[in-house]
């Protein structure tokens, strides 16, 4: 427990700068129209494509998404978050909108190329949004800011299928035109409302320009090793080069442990959307019951995450991440009891969501604590690892669930607990050394008084 006063939700909302509100609004608008990944397979099979072709297109989108976060990190580092968001969304809009024109026979390769590029540019904005959020939000409310972004994403993810259900009744092609339209709206919002450069990033850039010779070789090495060795405030020219930044990342054992936690945690979390429907179908629950589980999860997360984040703000980061992973692990294990009663499914879903609310804001905010010279790349790498886990999750889930049945959920709980231990080791900072006991409290130059008091 820290000595800082607790963070309050109202105070965080009040302290949120206007550009952050615009940024989160753009994230929400874009997510409301994010239909490609969710409905691409259904759309292509509806248009007469085989399941294998539809699955191949989804793989192309996933691969594009993974590389898109890395590309977005590089563009953000070189040209800034606002330019990255505008470019990514403006390029994404026509690509997504043209998918409906490439769904006919004989268009497989053009379709795969366009879908892959759509995934690339659609996800390229995310590192930029995270960097801008961390630069604009006061340090005290950084974790709350990432919680706000998660809520914006989850509100969009919850409402998008409802919007799609209405749109499909009118015309399937409208899904992709609306998706492209929301991306274009986000690009325009970024151009009109987001700052060209955040004050914090501008100040750091000016300081580095003004004092290029003041940084020693030791400072440069500290910056390249990241917070694990030097703390978040480190900076230096060595980290600005792309190859040296990624090489330093590979040498940073704590950050690699953190990335391992992201990989394992994302693999198991995704099973709520992959293996859980299979489990409920095998247990003869109606399809509507799975919709109920998703609705309960969304309502709990959207209404409670900010309050949970604020309530736990005084706990050290490593305590939050290990606690959240362990709670989620219990929830995943409870899914294994779904065959006995639907109440276990609901209870498992609520526990999973609470675990996510406890751990995820701190986990997602962690790369933003790195120096400005490497922050975008660290954020982009984290998001790429999460994207790779999401792409692998169907193979992991379907293969193991068909062989383990209910025992699969116990395995998921164990893997999530292991992810928590990796996260604990990855984000925990060594305690600050206590002040030296033999330090002389007298001001420099004051004579020593021998015997008695003066």
Coordinates of C-alpha atoms in Angstrom, one line a residue:
X1 CA 0.0 0.0 0.0
X2 CA 1.4 3.4 -1.0
X3 CA 1.2 6.6 1.0
X4 CA -0.4 8.5 -1.9
X5 CA -4.1 9.5 -1.5
X6 CA -6.5 7.2 -3.4
X7 CA -7.4 8.0 -7.0
X8 CA -11.1 8.9 -7.4
X9 CA -13.0 8.3 -10.6
X10 CA -14.5 11.8 -10.6
X11 CA -11.1 13.4 -10.1
X12 CA -9.6 11.3 -12.9
X13 CA -12.5 12.3 -15.3
X14 CA -12.1 16.0 -14.3
X15 CA -8.4 15.9 -14.9
X16 CA -8.7 14.3 -18.3
X17 CA -7.5 16.8 -20.9
X18 CA -9.8 17.7 -23.7
X19 CA -7.6 16.1 -26.4
X20 CA -7.8 12.8 -24.5
X21 CA -11.6 13.0 -24.6
X22 CA -11.4 13.5 -28.4
X23 CA -8.9 10.6 -28.6
X24 CA -11.2 8.2 -26.6
X25 CA -14.2 9.4 -28.6
X26 CA -12.5 8.5 -31.8
X27 CA -11.5 5.1 -30.5
X28 CA -15.2 4.5 -29.6
X29 CA -16.5 5.6 -33.0
X30 CA -14.0 3.5 -34.8
X31 CA -14.8 0.4 -32.6
X32 CA -18.5 0.8 -33.2
X33 CA -17.9 0.0 -36.9
X34 CA -15.2 -2.6 -36.4
X35 CA -17.0 -5.4 -38.2
X36 CA -14.3 -7.1 -40.4
X37 CA -12.7 -9.4 -37.9
X38 CA -16.0 -10.5 -36.3
X39 CA -18.1 -10.9 -39.5
X40 CA -15.6 -11.6 -42.3
X41 CA -16.0 -15.4 -42.2
X42 CA -19.8 -15.2 -42.0
X43 CA -19.9 -12.6 -44.9
X44 CA -17.7 -14.6 -47.2
X45 CA -19.6 -17.9 -46.6
X46 CA -22.8 -16.0 -47.2
X47 CA -21.4 -14.8 -50.6
X48 CA -20.6 -18.4 -51.5
X49 CA -17.0 -18.8 -50.5
X50 CA -15.9 -22.1 -49.0
X51 CA -15.1 -22.2 -45.3
X52 CA -11.4 -22.8 -46.0
X53 CA -11.3 -19.6 -48.2
X54 CA -13.1 -17.6 -45.4
X55 CA -10.7 -19.0 -42.8
X56 CA -7.7 -18.1 -45.0
X57 CA -9.0 -14.5 -45.3
X58 CA -9.3 -14.3 -41.5
X59 CA -5.7 -15.6 -41.2
X60 CA -4.6 -12.9 -43.6
X61 CA -6.3 -10.2 -41.5
X62 CA -4.8 -11.5 -38.3
X63 CA -1.2 -11.6 -39.8
X64 CA -1.8 -8.0 -41.1
X65 CA -2.9 -6.9 -37.6
X66 CA 0.2 -8.3 -36.0
X67 CA 2.6 -6.5 -38.3
X68 CA 0.3 -3.4 -38.2
X69 CA 1.0 -2.7 -34.6
X70 CA 4.8 -2.9 -35.2
X71 CA 4.4 -0.6 -38.3
X72 CA 2.3 1.8 -36.2
X73 CA 4.9 1.9 -33.5
X74 CA 7.6 2.8 -36.0
X75 CA 5.5 5.5 -37.7
X76 CA 4.5 6.9 -34.2
X77 CA 8.2 7.1 -33.2
X78 CA 9.2 8.9 -36.4
X79 CA 6.3 11.1 -37.2
X80 CA 4.2 11.3 -34.0
X81 CA 0.8 9.9 -32.8
X82 CA -1.5 12.3 -34.7
X83 CA 0.1 11.6 -38.1
X84 CA 0.0 7.9 -37.4
X85 CA -3.7 7.8 -36.5
X86 CA -4.6 10.0 -39.5
X87 CA -2.6 7.9 -41.9
X88 CA -3.6 4.5 -40.6
X89 CA -7.3 5.3 -40.5
X90 CA -7.3 7.1 -43.9
X91 CA -5.6 4.1 -45.5
X92 CA -7.8 1.6 -43.7
X93 CA -11.1 3.2 -44.9
X94 CA -10.9 2.4 -48.7
X95 CA -9.4 -1.0 -48.0
X96 CA -12.2 -2.1 -45.7
X97 CA -14.8 -0.6 -47.9
X98 CA -13.6 -2.5 -51.0
X99 CA -13.8 -6.0 -49.4
X100 CA -17.4 -6.4 -50.6
X101 CA -16.2 -5.9 -54.2
X102 CA -13.6 -8.6 -54.0
X103 CA -15.8 -11.4 -52.5
X104 CA -16.8 -12.9 -55.9
X105 CA -15.3 -16.0 -57.6
X106 CA -11.8 -15.7 -59.0
X107 CA -10.8 -12.9 -56.7
X108 CA -9.0 -14.9 -54.0
X109 CA -5.6 -13.4 -54.2
X110 CA -6.8 -9.7 -54.5
X111 CA -9.1 -10.4 -51.5
X112 CA -6.3 -11.8 -49.4
X113 CA -4.0 -8.9 -50.2
X114 CA -6.7 -6.3 -49.4
X115 CA -7.8 -8.0 -46.2
X116 CA -4.2 -8.4 -45.0
X117 CA -3.6 -4.7 -45.7
X118 CA -6.8 -3.8 -44.0
X119 CA -5.7 -5.6 -40.9
X120 CA -2.3 -3.9 -41.2
X121 CA -3.6 -0.3 -41.3
X122 CA -6.7 -0.9 -39.0
X123 CA -4.4 -1.9 -36.1
X124 CA -1.6 0.5 -36.8
X125 CA -3.3 3.3 -35.0
X126 CA -3.3 1.5 -31.6
X127 CA 0.3 2.2 -30.5
X128 CA -0.1 5.8 -31.5
X129 CA -3.3 6.1 -29.4
X130 CA -1.6 4.5 -26.4
X131 CA 1.5 6.8 -26.7
X132 CA -0.7 10.0 -27.1
X133 CA -2.8 8.9 -24.1
X134 CA 0.3 8.4 -21.9
X135 CA 1.8 11.7 -23.0
X136 CA -1.4 13.8 -22.4
X137 CA -2.7 12.3 -19.2
X138 CA -1.3 13.4 -15.9
X139 CA 1.1 10.8 -14.4
X140 CA -1.2 10.2 -11.4
X141 CA -4.0 9.1 -13.7
X142 CA -2.1 7.0 -16.2
X143 CA -3.5 3.6 -15.2
X144 CA -7.0 5.2 -15.1
X145 CA -6.5 6.5 -18.6
X146 CA -5.8 3.1 -20.0
X147 CA -8.8 1.8 -18.1
X148 CA -10.9 4.5 -19.9
X149 CA -9.5 3.4 -23.3
X150 CA -10.4 -0.2 -22.5
X151 CA -13.9 0.9 -21.6
X152 CA -14.2 2.8 -24.9
X153 CA -13.1 -0.3 -26.8
X154 CA -15.4 -2.6 -24.9
X155 CA -18.4 -0.4 -25.3
X156 CA -17.8 -0.4 -29.0
X157 CA -17.2 -4.1 -29.0
X158 CA -20.5 -4.7 -27.1
X159 CA -22.6 -2.4 -29.4
X160 CA -21.0 -3.3 -32.7
X161 CA -22.7 -6.7 -33.0
X162 CA -26.1 -5.1 -32.2
X163 CA -25.6 -2.5 -35.0
X164 CA -24.4 -5.3 -37.3
X165 CA -27.5 -7.3 -36.7
X166 CA -29.7 -4.4 -37.9
X167 CA -27.4 -3.6 -40.8
X168 CA -27.3 -7.2 -42.1
X169 CA -31.1 -7.1 -42.5
X170 CA -30.7 -4.2 -44.9
X171 CA -27.5 -5.3 -46.9
X172 CA -24.5 -7.3 -45.9
X173 CA -22.2 -5.0 -48.0
X174 CA -23.2 -2.1 -45.7
X175 CA -21.1 -3.7 -42.9
X176 CA -17.8 -2.9 -44.7
X177 CA -18.9 0.5 -46.0
X178 CA -19.8 1.5 -42.5
X179 CA -16.6 0.1 -41.1
X180 CA -14.6 2.1 -43.7
X181 CA -16.8 5.2 -42.9
X182 CA -16.1 5.1 -39.2
X183 CA -12.3 4.8 -39.9
X184 CA -12.5 7.8 -42.1
X185 CA -14.4 9.7 -39.4
X186 CA -11.7 8.9 -36.9
X187 CA -9.0 10.1 -39.4
X188 CA -10.9 13.4 -39.7
X189 CA -11.3 13.7 -35.9
X190 CA -7.6 13.2 -35.5
X191 CA -6.8 15.8 -38.1
X192 CA -9.1 18.4 -36.6
X193 CA -8.9 17.8 -32.8
X194 CA -5.7 16.0 -31.8
X195 CA -2.5 17.9 -31.0
X196 CA 0.4 17.7 -33.4
X197 CA 2.7 16.9 -30.5
X198 CA 1.9 16.2 -26.9
X199 CA 3.4 18.8 -24.4
X200 CA 5.4 16.1 -22.6
X201 CA 6.9 14.6 -25.8
X202 CA 7.6 18.1 -27.1
X203 CA 9.4 19.1 -23.9
X204 CA 11.5 15.9 -24.0
X205 CA 12.4 16.5 -27.6
X206 CA 13.5 20.0 -27.0
X207 CA 15.5 19.0 -23.9
X208 CA 17.4 16.3 -26.0
X209 CA 18.0 18.8 -28.8
X210 CA 19.3 21.4 -26.4
X211 CA 21.6 19.1 -24.5
X212 CA 22.9 16.5 -27.0
X213 CA 26.4 16.4 -25.3
X214 CA 25.2 16.3 -21.7
X215 CA 24.2 12.7 -21.9
X216 CA 26.9 10.3 -20.9
X217 CA 27.6 6.9 -22.3
X218 CA 26.3 5.4 -19.0
X219 CA 23.0 7.2 -19.4
X220 CA 22.6 5.9 -22.9
X221 CA 23.2 2.4 -21.8
X222 CA 20.7 2.9 -19.0
X223 CA 18.1 4.0 -21.5
X224 CA 18.7 1.0 -23.7
X225 CA 18.1 -1.4 -20.8
X226 CA 14.7 0.0 -19.9
X227 CA 12.9 0.4 -16.5
X228 CA 14.2 -3.0 -15.4
X229 CA 17.6 -1.4 -14.9
X230 CA 17.2 2.3 -14.9
X231 CA 13.6 3.2 -14.2
X232 CA 11.0 4.9 -16.4
X233 CA 12.8 8.3 -16.4
X234 CA 15.8 7.1 -18.4
X235 CA 16.6 8.6 -21.8
X236 CA 19.4 8.5 -24.3
X237 CA 20.3 8.6 -27.9
X238 CA 21.2 4.9 -28.1
X239 CA 17.6 4.0 -27.6
X240 CA 16.4 6.2 -30.5
X241 CA 17.8 3.8 -33.2
X242 CA 15.3 1.1 -34.1
X243 CA 17.7 -1.8 -34.1
X244 CA 19.4 -0.8 -30.8
X245 CA 15.9 -0.3 -29.2
X246 CA 14.7 -3.8 -30.2
X247 CA 18.1 -5.3 -29.3
X248 CA 17.8 -3.7 -25.8
X249 CA 14.3 -5.0 -25.5
X250 CA 15.6 -8.6 -26.2
X251 CA 18.2 -8.1 -23.4
X252 CA 15.6 -6.8 -21.0
X253 CA 14.7 -10.0 -19.2
X254 CA 12.0 -8.3 -17.1
X255 CA 10.2 -7.0 -20.2
X256 CA 10.5 -10.4 -21.9
X257 CA 8.8 -12.0 -18.8
X258 CA 6.1 -9.3 -19.1
X259 CA 5.6 -10.2 -22.8
X260 CA 5.4 -13.8 -21.9
X261 CA 2.6 -12.9 -19.5
X262 CA 0.8 -11.0 -22.3
X263 CA 1.1 -14.1 -24.6
X264 CA -0.2 -16.7 -22.2
X265 CA -2.9 -14.4 -20.7
X266 CA -4.2 -13.5 -24.1
X267 CA -4.3 -17.1 -25.2
X268 CA -6.4 -18.2 -22.3
X269 CA -8.7 -15.1 -22.2
X270 CA -9.6 -15.6 -25.8
X271 CA -11.1 -19.0 -24.9
X272 CA -14.1 -17.3 -23.5
X273 CA -15.0 -16.5 -27.2
X274 CA -13.7 -19.7 -28.7
X275 CA -13.9 -22.8 -26.5
X276 CA -16.7 -21.6 -24.2
X277 CA -19.4 -21.6 -27.0
X278 CA -18.2 -25.1 -27.9
X279 CA -18.5 -26.1 -24.2
X280 CA -22.0 -24.7 -23.9
X281 CA -23.2 -26.3 -27.1
X282 CA -21.8 -29.7 -26.0
X283 CA -23.7 -29.2 -22.7
X284 CA -26.9 -28.5 -24.7
X285 CA -27.5 -24.9 -23.6
X286 CA -29.4 -22.8 -26.0
X287 CA -27.5 -20.3 -28.1
X288 CA -29.2 -17.4 -26.3
X289 CA -27.5 -18.5 -23.0
X290 CA -24.1 -17.7 -24.5
X291 CA -25.4 -14.3 -25.5
X292 CA -26.5 -13.8 -21.9
X293 CA -23.0 -14.7 -20.6
X294 CA -21.5 -12.1 -22.9
X295 CA -24.0 -9.5 -21.9
X296 CA -23.3 -10.0 -18.2
X297 CA -19.6 -9.8 -18.8
X298 CA -19.9 -6.6 -20.8
X299 CA -22.2 -4.9 -18.3
X300 CA -20.0 -5.7 -15.3
X301 CA -16.8 -4.6 -17.1
X302 CA -18.2 -1.3 -18.5
X303 CA -19.9 -0.3 -15.3
X304 CA -17.2 -1.4 -12.7
X305 CA -13.8 -1.1 -14.3
X306 CA -13.1 2.5 -13.5
X307 CA -14.3 2.1 -9.9
X308 CA -12.2 -1.1 -9.4
X309 CA -9.1 0.6 -10.9
X310 CA -9.5 3.7 -8.6
X311 CA -10.1 1.5 -5.6
X312 CA -7.0 -0.5 -6.1
X313 CA -4.8 2.4 -7.2
X314 CA -2.9 2.5 -3.9
X315 CA -1.7 -1.1 -4.2
X316 CA 1.6 -1.6 -5.9
X317 CA 1.4 -2.6 -9.6
X318 CA 2.8 -6.1 -9.1
X319 CA 0.2 -6.8 -6.5
X320 CA -2.6 -5.7 -8.8
X321 CA -1.3 -7.9 -11.7
X322 CA -0.8 -11.1 -9.8
X323 CA -4.1 -10.7 -8.0
X324 CA -6.0 -10.1 -11.2
X325 CA -4.4 -13.1 -12.9
X326 CA -5.2 -15.4 -10.0
X327 CA -8.9 -14.3 -9.9
X328 CA -9.2 -14.8 -13.6
X329 CA -7.5 -18.2 -13.3
X330 CA -10.2 -19.3 -10.8
X331 CA -12.9 -18.0 -13.1
X332 CA -11.6 -20.0 -16.1
X333 CA -11.4 -23.2 -13.9
X334 CA -15.0 -22.7 -12.9
X335 CA -16.1 -22.8 -16.5
X336 CA -15.2 -26.6 -16.3
X337 CA -18.3 -27.0 -14.1
X338 CA -20.7 -25.6 -16.7
X339 CA -22.1 -29.0 -17.4
X340 CA -23.5 -29.1 -13.8
X341 CA -25.3 -25.8 -13.9
X342 CA -25.4 -22.6 -15.9
X343 CA -24.9 -20.7 -12.6
X344 CA -21.2 -21.9 -12.7
X345 CA -20.9 -20.4 -16.2
X346 CA -22.2 -17.0 -15.0
X347 CA -20.0 -17.2 -11.9
X348 CA -16.9 -18.0 -14.0
X349 CA -17.6 -15.2 -16.4
X350 CA -18.0 -12.7 -13.5
X351 CA -14.7 -13.9 -11.9
X352 CA -12.9 -13.7 -15.3
X353 CA -14.1 -10.1 -15.8
X354 CA -13.1 -9.1 -12.3
X355 CA -9.7 -10.6 -12.8
X356 CA -9.3 -8.6 -16.0
X357 CA -10.5 -5.4 -14.4
X358 CA -7.9 -5.8 -11.6
X359 CA -4.9 -6.7 -13.8
X360 CA -5.5 -5.4 -17.3
X361 CA -5.2 -1.6 -16.8
X362 CA -1.9 -1.9 -15.1
X363 CA -0.7 -4.5 -17.7
X364 CA -1.6 -2.3 -20.6
X365 CA -0.2 0.9 -19.0
X366 CA 3.2 -0.7 -18.2
X367 CA 4.9 -0.2 -21.6
X368 CA 4.0 3.5 -21.4
X369 CA 6.3 3.9 -18.4
X370 CA 9.3 3.5 -20.6
X371 CA 11.3 6.5 -22.0
X372 CA 9.9 8.5 -24.9
X373 CA 12.8 7.3 -27.1
X374 CA 11.5 3.7 -26.9
X375 CA 7.9 4.0 -25.7
X376 CA 6.1 3.5 -29.0
X377 CA 8.2 0.4 -29.9
X378 CA 7.6 -1.2 -26.5
X379 CA 3.9 -0.5 -26.8
X380 CA 3.8 -1.8 -30.4
X381 CA 5.6 -5.0 -29.4
X382 CA 3.2 -5.7 -26.5
X383 CA 0.3 -5.2 -28.8
X384 CA 1.8 -7.4 -31.5
X385 CA 2.4 -10.2 -29.0
X386 CA -1.3 -9.9 -27.9
X387 CA -2.3 -10.0 -31.5
X388 CA -0.2 -13.1 -32.2
X389 CA -1.8 -14.8 -29.2
X390 CA -5.3 -14.0 -30.4
X391 CA -4.4 -15.4 -33.8
X392 CA -3.1 -18.6 -32.2
X393 CA -5.9 -18.9 -29.7
X394 CA -8.4 -20.8 -32.0
X395 CA -5.7 -23.5 -32.7
X396 CA -4.8 -23.8 -29.0
X397 CA -8.4 -23.8 -27.8
X398 CA -10.1 -26.1 -30.3
X399 CA -7.3 -28.6 -30.4
X400 CA -7.0 -29.0 -26.7
X401 CA -10.7 -28.7 -25.8
X402 CA -11.6 -31.5 -28.1
X403 CA -9.1 -33.7 -26.3
X404 CA -9.5 -32.6 -22.7
X405 CA -13.2 -31.7 -22.5
X406 CA -13.9 -30.0 -19.1
X407 CA -10.3 -30.5 -18.0
X408 CA -9.4 -27.9 -20.6
X409 CA -10.6 -25.2 -18.3
X410 CA -8.4 -26.3 -15.4
X411 CA -5.5 -26.1 -17.8
X412 CA -6.5 -22.6 -18.8
X413 CA -6.6 -21.6 -15.1
X414 CA -3.1 -23.1 -14.6
X415 CA -1.7 -21.3 -17.6
X416 CA -3.3 -18.0 -16.5
X417 CA -1.8 -18.4 -13.0
X418 CA 1.6 -19.0 -14.7
X419 CA 1.0 -15.8 -16.7
X420 CA 0.4 -14.0 -13.4
X421 CA 3.7 -15.2 -12.1
X422 CA 5.5 -14.0 -15.2
X423 CA 3.7 -10.6 -14.9
X424 CA 4.7 -10.3 -11.3
X425 CA 8.4 -10.8 -12.1
X426 CA 8.1 -8.6 -15.2
X427 CA 6.6 -5.5 -13.7
X428 CA 7.9 -5.6 -10.1
X429 CA 10.5 -2.9 -9.4
X430 CA 13.2 -3.4 -6.8
X431 CA 12.6 -1.5 -3.6
X432 CA 14.4 1.9 -3.2
X433 CA 17.5 1.6 -1.0
X434 CA 17.0 3.1 2.4
X435 CA 19.0 6.2 3.2
X436 CA 22.5 5.5 4.6
X437 CA 22.4 5.4 8.4
X438 CA 25.8 7.0 8.8
X439 CA 25.0 10.0 6.6
X440 CA 26.0 13.3 8.2
X441 CA 22.9 15.5 8.5
X442 CA 24.9 18.7 8.9
X443 CA 25.0 21.1 6.0
X444 CA 28.2 21.0 4.1
X445 CA 30.9 23.1 5.7
X446 CA 29.3 23.3 9.2
X447 CA 31.9 22.6 11.9
X448 CA 31.4 19.6 14.1
X449 CA 30.5 20.3 17.7
X450 CA 32.3 18.0 20.2
X451 CA 30.7 17.4 23.6
X452 CA 27.4 18.8 24.9
X453 CA 25.0 21.0 23.0
X454 CA 25.3 24.6 21.9

